[in-house]
CSV table of C-alpha atoms in Angstrom, one decimal:
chain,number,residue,atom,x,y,z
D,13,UNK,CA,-6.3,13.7,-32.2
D,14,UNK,CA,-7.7,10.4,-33.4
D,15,UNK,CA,-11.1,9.0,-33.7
D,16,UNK,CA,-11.6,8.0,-30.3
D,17,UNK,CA,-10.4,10.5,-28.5
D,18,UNK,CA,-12.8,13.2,-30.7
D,19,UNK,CA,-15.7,11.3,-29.3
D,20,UNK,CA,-14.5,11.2,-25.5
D,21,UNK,CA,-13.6,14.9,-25.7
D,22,UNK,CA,-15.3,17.8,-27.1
D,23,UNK,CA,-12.3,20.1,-28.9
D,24,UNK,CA,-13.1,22.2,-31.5
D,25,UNK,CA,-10.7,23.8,-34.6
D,26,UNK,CA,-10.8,27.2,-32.9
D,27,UNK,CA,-7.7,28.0,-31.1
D,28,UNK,CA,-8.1,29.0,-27.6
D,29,UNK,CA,-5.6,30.2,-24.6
D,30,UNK,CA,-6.2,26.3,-23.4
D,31,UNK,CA,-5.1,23.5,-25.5
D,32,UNK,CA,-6.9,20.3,-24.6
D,33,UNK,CA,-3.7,19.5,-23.9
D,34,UNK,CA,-2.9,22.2,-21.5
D,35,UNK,CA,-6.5,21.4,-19.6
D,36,UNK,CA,-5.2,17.8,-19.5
D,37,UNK,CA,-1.9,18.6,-17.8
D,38,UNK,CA,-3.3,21.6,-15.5
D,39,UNK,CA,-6.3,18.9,-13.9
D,40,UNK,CA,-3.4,15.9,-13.6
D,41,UNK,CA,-0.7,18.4,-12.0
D,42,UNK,CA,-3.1,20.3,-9.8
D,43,UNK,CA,-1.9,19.9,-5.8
D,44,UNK,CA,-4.5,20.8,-3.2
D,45,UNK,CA,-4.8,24.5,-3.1
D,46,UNK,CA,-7.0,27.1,-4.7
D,47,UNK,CA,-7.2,26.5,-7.9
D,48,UNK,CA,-6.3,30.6,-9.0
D,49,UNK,CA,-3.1,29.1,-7.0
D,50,UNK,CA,-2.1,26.2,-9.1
D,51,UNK,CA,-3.5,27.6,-12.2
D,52,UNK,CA,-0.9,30.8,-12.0
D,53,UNK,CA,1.9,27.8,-11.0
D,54,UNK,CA,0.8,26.1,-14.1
D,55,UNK,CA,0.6,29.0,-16.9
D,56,UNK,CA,3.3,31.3,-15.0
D,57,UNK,CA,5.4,30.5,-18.0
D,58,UNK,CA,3.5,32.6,-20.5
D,59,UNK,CA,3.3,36.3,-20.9
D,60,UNK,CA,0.7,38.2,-18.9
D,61,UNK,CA,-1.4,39.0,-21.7
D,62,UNK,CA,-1.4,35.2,-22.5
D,63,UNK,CA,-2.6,33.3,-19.0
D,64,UNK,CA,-6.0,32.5,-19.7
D,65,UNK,CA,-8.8,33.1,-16.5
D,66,UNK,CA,-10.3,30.8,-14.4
D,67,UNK,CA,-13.6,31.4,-16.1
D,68,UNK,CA,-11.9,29.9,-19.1
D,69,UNK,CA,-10.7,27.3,-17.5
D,70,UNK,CA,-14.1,26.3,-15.9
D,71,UNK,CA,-15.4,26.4,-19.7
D,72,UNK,CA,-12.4,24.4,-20.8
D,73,UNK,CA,-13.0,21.5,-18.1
D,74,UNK,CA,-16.6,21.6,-19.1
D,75,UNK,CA,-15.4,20.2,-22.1
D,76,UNK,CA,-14.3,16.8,-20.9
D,77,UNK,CA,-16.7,14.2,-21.1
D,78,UNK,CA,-17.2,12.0,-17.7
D,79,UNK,CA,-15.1,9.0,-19.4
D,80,UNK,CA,-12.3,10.9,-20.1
D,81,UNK,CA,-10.1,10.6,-16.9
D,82,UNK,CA,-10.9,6.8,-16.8
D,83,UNK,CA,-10.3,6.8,-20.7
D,84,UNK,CA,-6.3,8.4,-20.2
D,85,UNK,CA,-6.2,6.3,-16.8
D,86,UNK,CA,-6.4,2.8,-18.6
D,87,UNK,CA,-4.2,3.6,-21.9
D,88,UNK,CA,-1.8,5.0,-19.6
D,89,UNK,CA,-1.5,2.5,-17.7
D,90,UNK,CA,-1.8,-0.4,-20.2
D,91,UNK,CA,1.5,0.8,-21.7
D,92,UNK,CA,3.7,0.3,-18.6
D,93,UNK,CA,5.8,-2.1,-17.8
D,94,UNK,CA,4.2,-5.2,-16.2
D,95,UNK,CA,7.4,-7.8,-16.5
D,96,UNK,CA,7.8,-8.2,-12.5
D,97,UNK,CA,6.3,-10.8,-10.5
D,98,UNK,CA,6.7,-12.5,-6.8
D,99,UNK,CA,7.9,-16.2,-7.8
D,100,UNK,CA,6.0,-16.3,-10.9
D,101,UNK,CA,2.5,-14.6,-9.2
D,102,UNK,CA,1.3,-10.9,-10.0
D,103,UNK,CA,0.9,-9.2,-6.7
D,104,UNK,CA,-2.3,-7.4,-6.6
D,105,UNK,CA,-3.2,-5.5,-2.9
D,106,UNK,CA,-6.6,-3.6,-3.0
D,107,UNK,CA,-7.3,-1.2,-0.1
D,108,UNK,CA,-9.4,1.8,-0.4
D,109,UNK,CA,-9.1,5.8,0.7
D,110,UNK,CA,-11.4,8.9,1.0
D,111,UNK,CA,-10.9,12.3,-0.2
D,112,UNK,CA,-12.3,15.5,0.1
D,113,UNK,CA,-13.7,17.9,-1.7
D,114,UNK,CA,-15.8,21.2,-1.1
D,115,UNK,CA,-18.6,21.1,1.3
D,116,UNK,CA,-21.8,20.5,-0.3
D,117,UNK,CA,-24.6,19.6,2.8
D,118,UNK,CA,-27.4,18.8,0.1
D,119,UNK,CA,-24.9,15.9,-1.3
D,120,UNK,CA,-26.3,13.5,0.8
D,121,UNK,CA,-24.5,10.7,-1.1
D,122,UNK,CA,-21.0,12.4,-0.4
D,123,UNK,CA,-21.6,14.5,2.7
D,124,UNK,CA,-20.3,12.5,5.6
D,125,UNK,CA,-21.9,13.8,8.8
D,126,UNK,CA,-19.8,14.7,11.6
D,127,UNK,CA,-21.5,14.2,14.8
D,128,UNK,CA,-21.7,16.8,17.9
D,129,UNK,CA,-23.7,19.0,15.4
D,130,UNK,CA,-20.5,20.1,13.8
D,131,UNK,CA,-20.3,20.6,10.2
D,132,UNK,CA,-19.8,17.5,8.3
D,133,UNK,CA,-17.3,17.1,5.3
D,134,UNK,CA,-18.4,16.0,1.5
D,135,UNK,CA,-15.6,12.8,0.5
D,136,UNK,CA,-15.3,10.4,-2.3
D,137,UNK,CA,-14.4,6.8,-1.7
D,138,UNK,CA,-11.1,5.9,-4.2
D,139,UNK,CA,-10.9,2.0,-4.3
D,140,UNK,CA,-7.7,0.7,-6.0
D,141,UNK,CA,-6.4,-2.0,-7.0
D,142,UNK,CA,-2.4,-2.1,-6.9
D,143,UNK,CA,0.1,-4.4,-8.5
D,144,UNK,CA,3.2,-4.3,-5.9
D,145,UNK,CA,5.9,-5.9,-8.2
D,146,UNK,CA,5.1,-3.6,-11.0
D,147,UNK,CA,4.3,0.0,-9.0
D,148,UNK,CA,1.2,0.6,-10.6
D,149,UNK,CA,-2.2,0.6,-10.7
D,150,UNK,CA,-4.4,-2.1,-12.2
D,151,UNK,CA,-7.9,-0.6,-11.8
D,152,UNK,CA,-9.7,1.8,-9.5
D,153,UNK,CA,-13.3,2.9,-8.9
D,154,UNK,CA,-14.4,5.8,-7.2
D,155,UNK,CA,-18.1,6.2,-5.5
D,156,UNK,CA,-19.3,8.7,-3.0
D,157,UNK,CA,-18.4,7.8,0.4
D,158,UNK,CA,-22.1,7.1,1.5
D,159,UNK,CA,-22.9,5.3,-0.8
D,160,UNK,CA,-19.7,3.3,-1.1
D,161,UNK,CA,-19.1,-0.2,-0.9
D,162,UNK,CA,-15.8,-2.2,-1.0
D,163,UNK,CA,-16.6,-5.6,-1.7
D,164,UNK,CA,-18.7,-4.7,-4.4
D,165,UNK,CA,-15.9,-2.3,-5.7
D,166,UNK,CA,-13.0,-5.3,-5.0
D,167,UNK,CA,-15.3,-7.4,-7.2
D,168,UNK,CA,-15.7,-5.3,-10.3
D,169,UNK,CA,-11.9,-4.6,-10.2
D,170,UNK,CA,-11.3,-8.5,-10.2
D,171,UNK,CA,-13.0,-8.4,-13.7
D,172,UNK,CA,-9.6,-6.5,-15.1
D,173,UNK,CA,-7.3,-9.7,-13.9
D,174,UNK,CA,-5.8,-11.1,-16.8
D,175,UNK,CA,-3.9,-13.9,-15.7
D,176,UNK,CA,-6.5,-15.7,-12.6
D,177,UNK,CA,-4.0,-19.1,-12.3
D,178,UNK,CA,-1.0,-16.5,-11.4
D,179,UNK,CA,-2.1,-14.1,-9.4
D,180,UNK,CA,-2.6,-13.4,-5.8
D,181,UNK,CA,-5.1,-10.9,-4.2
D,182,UNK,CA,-3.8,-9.3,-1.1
D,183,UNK,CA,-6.4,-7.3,0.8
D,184,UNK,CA,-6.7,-6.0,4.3
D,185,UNK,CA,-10.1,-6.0,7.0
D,186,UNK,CA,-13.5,-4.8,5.6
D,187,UNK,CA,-13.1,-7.3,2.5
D,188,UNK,CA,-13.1,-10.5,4.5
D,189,UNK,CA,-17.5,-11.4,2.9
D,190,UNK,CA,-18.5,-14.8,1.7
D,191,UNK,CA,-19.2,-12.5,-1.4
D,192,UNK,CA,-15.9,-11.9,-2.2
D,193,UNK,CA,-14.6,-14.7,-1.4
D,194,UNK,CA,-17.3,-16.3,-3.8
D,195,UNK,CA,-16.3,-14.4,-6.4
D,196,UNK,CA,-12.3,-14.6,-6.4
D,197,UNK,CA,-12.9,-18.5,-5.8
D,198,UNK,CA,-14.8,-18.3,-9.1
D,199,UNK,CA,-12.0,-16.5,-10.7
D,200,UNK,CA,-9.6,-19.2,-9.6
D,201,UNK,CA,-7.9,-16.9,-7.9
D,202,UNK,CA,-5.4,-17.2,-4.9
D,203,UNK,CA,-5.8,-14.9,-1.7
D,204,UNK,CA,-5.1,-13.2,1.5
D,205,UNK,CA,-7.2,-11.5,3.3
D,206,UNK,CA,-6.5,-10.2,6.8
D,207,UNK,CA,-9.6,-10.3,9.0
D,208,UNK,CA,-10.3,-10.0,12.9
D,209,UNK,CA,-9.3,-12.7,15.8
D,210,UNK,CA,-11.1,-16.1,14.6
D,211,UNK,CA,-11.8,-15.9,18.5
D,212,UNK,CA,-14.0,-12.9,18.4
D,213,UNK,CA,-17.7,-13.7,18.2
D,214,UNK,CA,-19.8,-12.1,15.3
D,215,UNK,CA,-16.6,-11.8,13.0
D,216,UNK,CA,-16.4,-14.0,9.8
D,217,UNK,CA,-13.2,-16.3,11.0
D,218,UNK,CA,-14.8,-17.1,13.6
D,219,UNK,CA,-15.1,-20.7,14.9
D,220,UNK,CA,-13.5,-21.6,11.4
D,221,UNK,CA,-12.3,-25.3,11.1
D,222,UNK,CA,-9.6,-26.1,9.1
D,223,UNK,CA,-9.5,-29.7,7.8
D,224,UNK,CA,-6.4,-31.9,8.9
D,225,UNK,CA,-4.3,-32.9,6.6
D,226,UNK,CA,-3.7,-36.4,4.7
D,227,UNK,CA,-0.8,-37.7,7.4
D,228,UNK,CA,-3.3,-36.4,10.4
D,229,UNK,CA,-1.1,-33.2,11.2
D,230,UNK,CA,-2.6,-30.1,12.1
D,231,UNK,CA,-2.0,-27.2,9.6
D,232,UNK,CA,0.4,-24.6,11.1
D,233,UNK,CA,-1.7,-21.3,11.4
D,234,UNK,CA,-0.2,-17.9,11.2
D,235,UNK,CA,-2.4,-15.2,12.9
D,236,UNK,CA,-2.1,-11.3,12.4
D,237,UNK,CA,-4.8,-9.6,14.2
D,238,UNK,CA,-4.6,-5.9,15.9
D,239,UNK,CA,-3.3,-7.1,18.7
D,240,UNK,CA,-0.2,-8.2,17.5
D,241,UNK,CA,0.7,-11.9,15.6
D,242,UNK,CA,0.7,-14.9,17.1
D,243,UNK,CA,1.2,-18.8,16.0
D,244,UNK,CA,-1.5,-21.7,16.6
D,245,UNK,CA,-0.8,-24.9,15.4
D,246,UNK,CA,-4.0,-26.8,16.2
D,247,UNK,CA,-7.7,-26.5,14.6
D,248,UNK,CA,-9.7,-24.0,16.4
D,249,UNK,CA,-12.9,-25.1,18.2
């Protein structure tokens, strides 16, 4: 185990039923049942006398220091292929996803509330950031669903952009903030993001003018919205 890796995870000499190897493996393979269920699926290759107990494998995933995930994630990740690209341009679409885990009402941060005085549901928010051409991921965060905020996520993630001049930042609605846009203009970064009618009031697009072009011909316009796509080829009012 090198240097770096002694300091991000706290193995010791003694040999144990759980390699940090096999407590590595177990938490990346795990599906969503109990975990007695995917820890027998994971060790049901050894003898009886020689399948560790949960209890040691609650003190084995003690072990791993909070930066360890995100530690394999990038290094992992770094090492994969990333020769594709659209035309010359890296691809990158950002969207973002909750999960669930156990039911914790005193989490305020994580419990989401329900509504109708039912029981509410504890979630974490994953934000990722996805190159298409190459199938992988580029960065992701993860917050508490409470307390979660995309733009602020989509912004740190834009830090881990390499190459600003070819890339392009696909997004979809919840994104569309001056802030962002701020901040990937500063990057010098190209970008779509999809955002509500530019006829509904309140929304961000809305009453947007788009300057005419050199010759006097109004830009063509291409439109998705929820209510289907549509083509406008003059300057909104």
């Amino acid at each position: 185990m090198s240097f770096t890796l002694a300091l991000i995870f706290r193995e010791n000499v003694r040999k144990r039923k759980i390699s940090f190897r096999d407590t590595i493996l177990s938490l990346l393979t795990m599906q969503g049942d109990f975990l007695s269920t995917t820890s027998h699926d994971f060790f049901q290759h050894r003898l009886t006398a020689d399948i560790p107990s949960l209890s040691a494998l609650h003190q084995q995933r003690a072990k791993l220091l909070p930066d360890a995930m995100c530690y394999l994630f990038y290094h992992f990740t770094q090492r994969l292929s990333a020769g594709q690209t659209y035309d010359g341009f890296q691809l990158l679409a950002c969207d973002g996803s909750d999960l669930n885990i156990s039911y914790d009402p005193d989490d305020r941060e994580s419990c989401k509330p329900s509504g109708n005085g039912k029981r509410g549901s504890n979630q974490l928010h994953l934000h990722a950031l996805y190159d298409l051409c190459n199938k992988k991921h580029a960065d992701i965060r993860i917050e508490k669903t409470m307390v979660s905020n995309e733009s602020r996520a989509l912004v740190q993630m834009l830090e881990s952009v390499n190459s600003p001049a070819k890339t392009i930042i696909l997004v979809d609605r919840g994104y569309e903030t001056y802030h962002v846009f701020t901040h990937i203009m500063a990057k010098g970064l190209a970008f779509v993001i999809r955002t509500k009618d530019i006829s509904r009031k309140g929304e961000i697009a809305y009453g947007f003018r788009l300057l005419d072009r050199e010759l006097g011909q109004r830009p063509k316009i291409l439109c998705y919205t929820e209510y289907g796509t549509f083509e406008k080829r003059s300057c909104p009012v």
